[in-house]
Short mmCIF file of C-alpha atoms and ligand atoms in Angstrom, two decimals:
data_model
loop_
_atom_site.label_atom_id
_atom_site.label_comp_id
_atom_site.label_asym_id
_atom_site.label_seq_id
_atom_site.Cartn_x
_atom_site.Cartn_y
_atom_site.Cartn_z
CA UNK A 1 -0.10 0.03 -0.09
CA UNK A 2 2.82 2.31 1.04
CA UNK A 3 4.40 1.31 -2.29
CA UNK A 4 1.54 2.29 -4.39
CA UNK A 5 1.02 5.59 -2.58
CA UNK A 6 4.77 6.54 -3.55
CA UNK A 7 3.86 5.59 -7.05
CA UNK A 8 0.82 8.01 -7.13
CA UNK A 9 3.10 10.75 -5.55
CA UNK A 10 5.49 10.44 -7.98
CA UNK A 11 3.08 10.78 -10.68
CA UNK A 12 1.62 13.72 -9.40
CA UNK A 13 4.97 14.96 -9.01
CA UNK A 14 5.56 14.04 -12.76
CA UNK A 15 2.34 15.71 -13.54
CA UNK A 16 2.77 18.83 -12.08
CA UNK A 17 6.32 19.31 -13.17
CA UNK A 18 4.92 18.73 -16.88
CA UNK A 19 1.97 21.09 -16.10
CA UNK A 20 4.81 23.75 -14.93
CA UNK A 21 7.07 23.10 -18.58
CA UNK A 22 3.60 23.06 -20.57
CA UNK A 23 3.08 26.54 -18.73
CA UNK A 24 6.38 27.77 -19.57
CA UNK A 25 5.88 26.72 -23.01
CA UNK A 26 2.82 28.52 -23.28
CA UNK A 27 4.22 31.88 -21.94
CA UNK A 28 7.15 31.50 -24.43
CA UNK A 29 4.67 30.80 -27.31
CA UNK A 30 2.67 33.88 -26.66
CA UNK A 31 1.25 34.84 -30.06
CA UNK A 32 2.90 38.14 -31.26
CA UNK A 33 0.27 40.74 -31.70
CA UNK A 34 2.35 43.81 -33.00
CA UNK A 35 5.91 43.90 -34.04
CA UNK A 36 7.68 47.03 -35.21
CA UNK A 37 10.53 46.90 -37.43
CA UNK A 38 12.81 49.71 -37.69
CA UNK A 39 10.00 51.99 -37.66
CA UNK A 40 10.92 55.81 -38.10
CA UNK A 41 8.42 58.66 -38.30
CA UNK A 42 8.86 62.53 -39.21
CA UNK A 43 6.80 65.38 -38.76
CA UNK A 44 7.91 67.47 -41.29
CA UNK A 45 11.93 67.61 -40.41
CA UNK A 46 11.20 66.41 -36.75
CA UNK A 47 12.57 63.28 -36.32
CA UNK A 48 10.07 61.68 -33.70
CA UNK A 49 10.66 58.27 -33.90
CA UNK A 50 13.86 56.46 -34.73
CA UNK A 51 14.32 52.80 -35.41
CA UNK A 52 11.87 51.55 -32.85
CA UNK A 53 11.99 47.72 -32.83
CA UNK A 54 9.25 46.52 -30.45
CA UNK A 55 7.43 43.16 -30.08
CA UNK A 56 4.15 42.99 -28.10
CA UNK A 57 2.17 39.77 -27.29
CA UNK A 58 -1.45 38.34 -26.68
CA UNK A 59 -2.74 38.58 -23.06
CA UNK A 60 0.03 41.09 -21.96
CA UNK A 61 -0.16 44.44 -20.50
CA UNK A 62 2.56 46.57 -22.09
CA UNK A 63 3.85 49.68 -20.54
CA UNK A 64 5.17 52.31 -22.42
CA UNK A 65 7.07 55.09 -20.22
CA UNK A 66 9.47 58.02 -20.70
CA UNK A 67 9.98 61.97 -20.35
CA UNK A 68 7.60 64.46 -22.30
CA UNK A 69 8.04 64.43 -25.59
CA UNK A 70 9.64 61.32 -26.27
CA UNK A 71 7.46 59.59 -28.78
CA UNK A 72 5.25 57.68 -26.51
CA UNK A 73 1.58 59.24 -28.12
CA UNK A 74 3.12 58.81 -31.80
CA UNK A 75 4.31 55.02 -31.30
CA UNK A 76 0.78 54.07 -29.91
CA UNK A 77 -1.23 56.36 -32.43
CA UNK A 78 0.96 54.81 -35.17
CA UNK A 79 0.03 51.24 -34.27
CA UNK A 80 -3.71 51.96 -35.69
CA UNK A 81 -2.62 54.59 -38.33
CA UNK A 82 -3.77 57.64 -36.35
CA UNK A 83 -0.85 59.75 -37.28
CA UNK A 84 -1.59 59.41 -40.72
CA UNK A 85 -4.09 62.28 -39.82
CA UNK A 86 -1.25 64.70 -39.53
CA UNK A 87 -0.49 65.60 -43.15
CA UNK A 88 3.46 66.24 -42.42
CA UNK A 89 4.07 63.03 -41.02
CA UNK A 90 6.22 60.55 -43.10
CA UNK A 91 7.24 56.98 -41.73
CA UNK A 92 9.88 54.44 -42.73
CA UNK A 93 10.24 50.70 -41.98
CA UNK A 94 6.95 48.56 -41.13
CA UNK A 95 4.72 47.62 -38.30
CA UNK A 96 3.12 44.39 -38.46
CA UNK A 97 -0.12 43.37 -36.96
CA UNK A 98 -0.47 39.45 -36.53
CA UNK A 99 1.66 39.17 -39.41
CA UNK A 100 0.38 41.74 -41.92
CA UNK A 101 2.26 45.09 -42.63
CA UNK A 102 -0.50 47.64 -41.62
CA UNK A 103 0.69 49.75 -44.33
CA UNK A 104 0.79 47.71 -47.14
CA UNK A 105 -0.70 44.64 -46.31
CA UNK A 106 -3.92 45.96 -48.21
CA UNK A 107 -6.04 45.87 -44.25
CA UNK A 108 -8.11 48.84 -44.43
CA UNK A 109 -7.86 51.85 -41.95
CA UNK A 110 -11.18 50.72 -40.91
CA UNK A 111 -10.80 47.23 -40.20
CA UNK A 112 -7.32 47.61 -38.31
CA UNK A 113 -9.19 50.37 -35.76
CA UNK A 114 -11.68 48.15 -35.38
CA UNK A 115 -9.30 45.37 -34.43
CA UNK A 116 -7.03 47.90 -32.22
CA UNK A 117 -9.16 49.84 -30.35
CA UNK A 118 -8.20 53.23 -28.30
CA UNK A 119 -8.83 55.03 -25.25
CA UNK A 120 -7.56 58.45 -24.68
CA UNK A 121 -6.39 60.84 -21.95
CA UNK A 122 -9.12 62.62 -21.59
CA UNK A 123 -12.45 60.84 -21.31
CA UNK A 124 -14.17 61.62 -24.74
CA UNK A 125 -17.93 60.39 -24.61
CA UNK A 126 -19.73 61.16 -27.56
CA UNK A 127 -22.91 64.08 -26.50
CA UNK A 128 -25.04 61.18 -26.72
CA UNK A 129 -26.89 58.66 -24.20
CA UNK A 130 -24.61 56.02 -22.51
CA UNK A 131 -26.38 53.17 -24.50
CA UNK A 132 -25.82 55.29 -27.77
CA UNK A 133 -22.24 55.43 -27.29
CA UNK A 134 -21.52 51.85 -26.57
CA UNK A 135 -23.84 50.88 -29.53
CA UNK A 136 -22.35 53.24 -32.08
CA UNK A 137 -19.42 50.89 -33.20
CA UNK A 138 -21.70 47.90 -33.72
CA UNK A 139 -24.22 50.42 -35.72
CA UNK A 140 -21.53 51.36 -37.96
CA UNK A 141 -20.98 47.81 -38.36
CA UNK A 142 -24.42 47.56 -39.41
CA UNK A 143 -26.13 45.97 -36.26
CA UNK A 144 -29.66 47.31 -36.31
CA UNK A 145 -31.54 44.50 -34.43
CA UNK A 146 -32.68 46.19 -31.18
CA UNK A 147 -32.13 42.85 -28.96
CA UNK A 148 -28.58 42.25 -30.36
CA UNK A 149 -27.58 45.70 -29.50
CA UNK A 150 -28.92 45.36 -26.10
CA UNK A 151 -27.03 42.59 -25.39
CA UNK A 152 -23.64 43.99 -26.84
CA UNK A 153 -24.22 47.23 -24.91
CA UNK A 154 -24.59 45.31 -21.56
CA UNK A 155 -21.55 42.75 -22.34
CA UNK A 156 -19.37 45.60 -23.15
CA UNK A 157 -20.50 47.86 -19.98
CA UNK A 158 -20.03 44.72 -17.78
CA UNK A 159 -16.78 44.13 -19.27
CA UNK A 160 -15.90 47.71 -18.42
CA UNK A 161 -17.26 47.18 -14.74
CA UNK A 162 -19.42 50.03 -15.14
CA UNK A 163 -22.71 48.23 -15.82
CA UNK A 164 -24.25 48.20 -12.10
CA UNK A 165 -23.34 51.82 -11.86
CA UNK A 166 -25.35 53.10 -15.12
CA UNK A 167 -27.73 50.08 -16.13
CA UNK A 168 -30.89 52.17 -14.98
CA UNK A 169 -29.93 55.23 -16.44
CA UNK A 170 -28.74 54.03 -20.07
CA UNK A 171 -30.44 56.92 -21.87
CA UNK A 172 -28.89 59.25 -19.85
CA UNK A 173 -26.14 61.77 -21.49
CA UNK A 174 -22.88 60.23 -20.88
CA UNK A 175 -21.65 63.74 -20.32
CA UNK A 176 -23.51 63.48 -16.69
CA UNK A 177 -21.42 60.87 -15.54
CA UNK A 178 -18.21 61.27 -13.24
CA UNK A 179 -14.57 61.43 -14.91
CA UNK A 180 -13.67 58.04 -14.05
CA UNK A 181 -17.29 56.51 -15.15
CA UNK A 182 -16.75 58.46 -18.41
CA UNK A 183 -13.83 56.60 -19.09
CA UNK A 184 -15.22 53.53 -18.34
CA UNK A 185 -17.92 54.06 -20.97
CA UNK A 186 -14.93 55.01 -23.26
CA UNK A 187 -13.42 51.59 -22.64
CA UNK A 188 -16.81 50.00 -23.24
CA UNK A 189 -17.30 51.72 -26.24
CA UNK A 190 -13.88 50.31 -27.52
CA UNK A 191 -14.73 47.06 -26.22
CA UNK A 192 -18.04 47.03 -28.00
CA UNK A 193 -16.58 46.18 -31.56
CA UNK A 194 -14.58 43.16 -30.07
CA UNK A 195 -10.85 44.59 -30.66
CA UNK A 196 -7.92 42.43 -30.31
CA UNK A 197 -5.64 44.91 -28.85
CA UNK A 198 -6.56 48.05 -26.69
CA UNK A 199 -4.22 51.22 -26.87
CA UNK A 200 -4.47 53.35 -23.97
CA UNK A 201 -2.80 56.82 -24.00
CA UNK A 202 -2.41 57.79 -19.98
CA UNK A 203 -6.11 56.89 -19.34
CA UNK A 204 -6.05 57.43 -15.66
CA UNK A 205 -3.91 60.75 -15.75
CA UNK A 206 -6.89 62.86 -15.48
CA UNK A 207 -9.03 60.68 -12.71
CA UNK A 208 -8.86 60.25 -9.02
CA UNK A 209 -7.14 57.36 -7.37
CA UNK A 210 -10.35 55.35 -6.38
CA UNK A 211 -11.10 55.79 -10.60
CA UNK A 212 -7.48 54.91 -11.47
CA UNK A 213 -7.54 51.75 -9.03
CA UNK A 214 -11.00 50.61 -10.90
CA UNK A 215 -9.55 51.19 -14.51
CA UNK A 216 -6.22 49.14 -13.05
CA UNK A 217 -8.23 46.12 -11.97
CA UNK A 218 -10.22 46.28 -15.08
CA UNK A 219 -6.83 45.95 -17.03
CA UNK A 220 -6.24 42.90 -15.43
CA UNK A 221 -9.58 41.44 -16.09
CA UNK A 222 -8.99 42.32 -19.96
CA UNK A 223 -5.94 41.18 -20.40
CA UNK A 224 -7.21 37.76 -20.06
CA UNK A 225 -8.81 38.43 -23.56
CA UNK A 226 -6.87 41.37 -24.88
CA UNK A 227 -3.21 42.63 -25.50
CA UNK A 228 -3.22 46.13 -23.99
CA UNK A 229 -0.21 48.99 -24.74
CA UNK A 230 -0.84 51.79 -22.14
CA UNK A 231 1.19 54.85 -22.07
CA UNK A 232 1.89 56.08 -18.44
CA UNK A 233 3.55 58.77 -16.86
CA UNK A 234 2.92 57.17 -13.45
CA UNK A 235 5.69 54.61 -12.67
CA UNK A 236 4.23 53.03 -9.98
CA UNK A 237 1.16 52.23 -12.38
CA UNK A 238 3.70 50.94 -14.70
CA UNK A 239 5.31 48.68 -11.99
CA UNK A 240 1.94 47.52 -10.53
CA UNK A 241 -0.16 46.74 -13.77
CA UNK A 242 2.23 45.50 -16.65
CA UNK A 243 4.38 42.45 -17.48
CA UNK A 244 6.72 44.24 -19.94
CA UNK A 245 8.00 47.81 -20.00
CA UNK A 246 9.58 50.09 -22.85
CA UNK A 247 11.36 52.77 -21.78
CA UNK A 248 11.46 56.00 -24.57
CA UNK A 249 13.82 58.74 -24.67
CA UNK A 250 14.11 61.48 -27.35
CA UNK A 251 12.39 59.38 -30.03
CA UNK A 252 13.90 55.89 -29.42
CA UNK A 253 13.68 53.32 -27.45
CA UNK A 254 16.32 52.52 -24.71
CA UNK A 255 15.32 49.23 -23.03
CA UNK A 256 12.43 47.12 -23.08
CA UNK A 257 12.17 44.22 -20.89
CA UNK A 258 10.03 42.48 -18.41
CA UNK A 259 8.58 44.95 -15.89
CA UNK A 260 10.36 44.01 -12.74
CA UNK A 261 13.64 43.90 -15.08
CA UNK A 262 13.23 47.56 -16.10
CA UNK A 263 12.33 48.38 -12.38
CA UNK A 264 14.80 46.50 -10.66
CA UNK A 265 17.81 45.63 -12.48
CA UNK A 266 17.89 47.78 -16.01
CA UNK A 267 20.96 47.77 -17.73
CA UNK A 268 20.70 51.32 -18.82
CA UNK A 269 21.53 54.17 -16.63
CA UNK A 270 19.21 56.30 -18.37
CA UNK A 271 16.28 53.82 -17.85
CA UNK A 272 17.48 53.29 -13.89
CA UNK A 273 17.66 57.28 -13.46
CA UNK A 274 14.29 57.57 -15.33
CA UNK A 275 12.57 54.98 -12.95
CA UNK A 276 13.81 55.84 -9.77
CA UNK A 277 12.47 59.55 -10.82
CA UNK A 278 15.63 61.44 -11.13
CA UNK A 279 14.54 63.04 -14.32
CA UNK A 280 11.62 63.36 -16.72
N1 LIG B 301 0.39 66.52 -34.56
C1 LIG B 301 1.94 66.85 -34.31
N2 LIG B 301 2.49 67.79 -35.13
C2 LIG B 301 3.78 67.94 -35.36
N3 LIG B 301 4.57 67.60 -34.06
C3 LIG B 301 4.18 66.60 -33.30
C4 LIG B 301 2.77 66.15 -33.39
N4 LIG B 301 2.38 65.80 -32.09
C5 LIG B 301 3.71 65.58 -31.80
N5 LIG B 301 4.55 66.03 -32.39
C6 LIG B 301 6.06 66.10 -31.75
O1 LIG B 301 6.48 64.78 -31.82
C7 LIG B 301 7.32 64.67 -30.62
C8 LIG B 301 6.56 63.44 -29.96
O2 LIG B 301 5.40 63.74 -29.23
P1 LIG B 301 4.61 62.94 -28.55
O3 LIG B 301 3.51 63.31 -28.55
O4 LIG B 301 4.50 61.49 -29.37
O5 LIG B 301 5.24 63.06 -27.09
P2 LIG B 301 4.93 62.25 -25.68
O6 LIG B 301 5.92 61.01 -25.31
O7 LIG B 301 3.25 61.49 -25.99
O8 LIG B 301 4.81 62.98 -24.85
P3 LIG B 301 3.84 63.42 -23.57
O9 LIG B 301 4.24 62.58 -22.56
O10 LIG B 301 3.88 64.89 -23.21
O11 LIG B 301 2.39 63.35 -23.91
C9 LIG B 301 7.48 65.95 -29.96
O12 LIG B 301 8.52 66.71 -30.21
C10 LIG B 301 6.24 66.67 -30.46
O13 LIG B 301 6.30 68.11 -30.51
MG1 LIG B 302 1.60 61.82 -25.00
#
């Protein structure tokens, strides 16, 4: 009997070891969502992004940090081709989204922006009802049936952790909500078209600490289904929420690594100085 137990234990240990190994392989095999290769961007003569080589994986929260004017917003906006709206912009190099070049693969800008949603620094709900804000994207995509829209609106508001706060006032104007609530409505609006990636440019910098915590908790939930790329000036936030961190400085990437490496053992002195608050 004792022998049998010992065999069982061995088998269990064997299974655990196999599970752990499998887990590691899954980590290593996380699909690449975005990859930029020697990506450069100019605003006229201003060389704002220089040879950016970065890779972002599925189910990761990726923080982008760096001093003001170093190109964080420009890079994030490049990922869904929003920088094209500025006429003086010129680019070189490429950005791959799930293996397709976002500029040359023939993927339309509309499709790219549906698959890669964006949430901005200042909550920007449309001057419409809460319901219409969230139903906006699905309606643009041709969904008209009320029961389907109702379902999408509820699901998106639930995913953005705001359903309970607004379920009895869906027809109220979104302007009447607090800043933190408006930001979660904007997240729900982004989720309603079922994107694969969510870009967030300083999504909590205009919010109070409680709303900030809510959005950070929400990001942990969302990363189970999405890849998140977040620009933040808040070092504690980057350290708290992200899996990977890229440090931008004067238009280029100084260092990109696991977040704990960037914060605890960076290889570049400038990264160390920046994360410890010595400049920026
Ligand atoms: N629309 C624009 N037209 C011309 N130049 C621009 C434009 N947007 C940004 N720039 C320039 O590009 C550079 C990078 O700006 P960007 O907004 O990407 O910086 P950032 O890192 O996001 O800064 P911050 O932390 O202040 O938001 C800066 O020199 C900026 O002046
Ligand atoms: Mg910015």
